[in-house]
Amino acid sequence: MSDATVDRGRIPRITVKDLARQLGMSVSTVSRAFYDDAVIAPETREKVLRRAVEIGYQPNPLARGLITKSSRIVGLVVSDITNPFYPEVMVRLTEQFQAEDFNVMLVVASPTRNEEEAVRVLLSYHPDLVVMLATTLSSAASASCRKVGTPVVFFNRVGSDENSYAVTCDNVLGGRLIADHLIDRGHRRLGFVAGRPDASTNVDRWHGFQARCAERGVAPPASTGGVAFSYEAGFAGALDLLNREEKPTALFCANDILAIGAMDAARRGLGLSIPADLSVIGFDDIGMASWSSHALTTVRQPIARMIDRTTALALALARGNAVQPAVERLPGELIDRNTTRFIDGQ
Amino acid sequence: MSDATVDRGRIPRITVKDLARQLGMSVSTVSRAFYDDAVIAPETREKVLRRAVEIGYQPNPLARGLITKSSRIVGLVVSDITNPFYPEVMVRLTEQFQAEDFNVMLVVASPTRNEEEAVRVLLSYHPDLVVMLATTLSSAASASCRKVGTPVVFFNRVGSDENSYAVTCDNVLGGRLIADHLIDRGHRRLGFVAGRPDASTNVDRWHGFQARCAERGVAPPASTGGVAFSYEAGFAGALDLLNREEKPTALFCANDILAIGAMDAARRGLGLSIPADLSVIGFDDIGMASWSSHALTTVRQPIARMIDRTTALALALARGNAVQPAVERLPGELIDRNTTRFIDGQ
DNA sequence: CTGAAAGCGCTTACAG
DNA sequence: CTGAAAGCGCTTACAG
């Protein structure tokens, strides 16, 4: 019974040695049983595997990683999680990785522990891959990953450097879709409530929106905000825009949470009715957007496909397959609910 | 330059050996520099540490864990994440653990990978501790943790077995607070919209509510739901209760999301006005509850304190300190906003 | 105070 | 097909 140094009351774990001793085999043989492509007699493998489940042995992936240089850990770095869009993404990504026998190490970047620091400690665990699920552009973090050869893929955000992987919704296209939707309905005085200015989602949506307005000969939209993707920011942004000389008749908010805040400001703060007095449109199509109290017209991110693409890409990268750095932009879809309307005149 | 077996294009990591060679020291000495309580000359330590940051060396916690039997990993198992209450908890717990140099391995239990299976793979990483952040009662999972000697603490949920650790809001008390609030305002026909029946939060809130009603001589509340903690369930639950013979004048919903669904049902579905025609009260005080479109009266969970207690407990446990198994119930606070009112008559 | 050695739990050439 | 040996990147008694 090995040298069971009782570590702080912790029970000594079962190891290959235990299994080997019990079966009268060498540790090498036992070890091989856990690899499908190892040369080992089928009956031997079966014996090992059967006994393993009996005594509850599982190879220690940490020790294994020391040898194989593969930890089967994927690091997930997250920062702004206030958007309900992200928890779902986190969970679904994690599920997918788990299904492929990768485990997720969660790291949160915050004011106290910034992204660079967070990535530094993450890297000490030697993840096979890191995926970034955050809203700000940071090249430093991805640079330190690259320095140690760890591939990184950005989810719903494009890295600031050329050679990184990213999968996002086509935010520029989304912005254009929204411009068309509003302009087609007769709106000419448009407003934009921005989220964080350093988020690629924010800038791309704005660019698309703006560009399409210009193409269709509509006056440049008024814009405000740029503090956060939050209810409060949406509330404040709408108030700002709607108190200006030239009141917009329609607001594009950089995401759904902003839009919900904006609607509350319009309704409760200003006594407006939506969509009668004001059209509002969001982006993301979070669950809440479909609630009858909001019934928000928005652009739905193709979240299932985005997650599929991310895991596929991630897994390929983690396996060491060479794949061209690229950003994949998947088109979103405009979901027309009840917060925009046709206006006459103009 | 060591035996750089180019592993799938991955860059060979810097190790103690590299550092030792560069400094002309032994690996033992270098290793000691990273432990505050190790005997080592101060200047030596400083030299090592300085050089380490220069070349970007960090001890590999995985290799370290092999020796120390401490992975500095805390496993976080999560299942029903649809409640916006949880993402915040996840992030804040993770931040706290990070601050103490623990890292979080996220594991999600789902229909495809149930809790037991999830815990099994988690345990293979030998976490120093696991915290359960889920809504269903499962003793199997905690049993397998105990079998390998890994402490588990339940957050906002009490384990089904006696000797485990848990920190929760005092849900029974919360239910009582709500009963008092409603009864004090003259309500006598009360309704309860349940969440998942297997969640301890749900049963405790219901018990407290019921018991207090009985104590104050109010007729037993009608109850419905019991499918999920979701908007849809709240919507359906309210519809059910409000279509009964004896319509309740006030609804206690087992959490805020249910309450928001219930309010939408009452308002949009039934044309009722809140609180004029119906009082509604929730539980949690998620961010959304304070939005002006909801302004929901609710019981606020003492989330900051709950998290502090959890990390304190967790850290003590992870350090191997003996602490009595116990469930800690922290009192919540009733936040009186705009969804309940006094009724006359009776 | 420092170093050589053993060992943590694994895997993987290398012989047989 | 199997086993003995070396080694992954660390830490920690044990000498000196």
XYZ file of C-alpha atoms in Angstrom, chain A residues 153-158 164-171 302 305-306 308-314 323-331:
33
model
C -9.522 32.163 -30.877
C -11.722 35.139 -30.297
C -15.413 34.658 -29.939
C -17.658 37.440 -31.138
C -14.838 39.863 -31.267
C -11.990 40.331 -33.645
C -5.437 35.433 -35.052
C -8.546 33.367 -35.287
C -11.974 34.748 -34.671
C -15.538 33.812 -35.200
C -18.135 36.490 -34.982
C -21.471 37.481 -36.240
C -21.152 39.639 -39.325
C -21.667 42.808 -37.386
C -26.360 32.809 -35.256
C -23.426 28.100 -35.693
C -20.945 30.440 -34.078
C -20.073 25.067 -33.691
C -17.529 26.903 -35.757
C -15.598 27.944 -32.689
C -15.361 24.451 -31.295
C -14.452 23.006 -34.666
C -11.739 25.586 -35.107
C -10.583 25.247 -31.531
C -5.235 26.247 -40.143
C -5.032 29.649 -41.740
C -5.639 32.496 -39.336
C -8.878 34.088 -40.371
C -11.914 35.733 -39.017
C -15.106 33.988 -39.810
C -18.118 36.250 -40.010
C -21.474 34.542 -39.917
C -24.514 36.478 -41.066
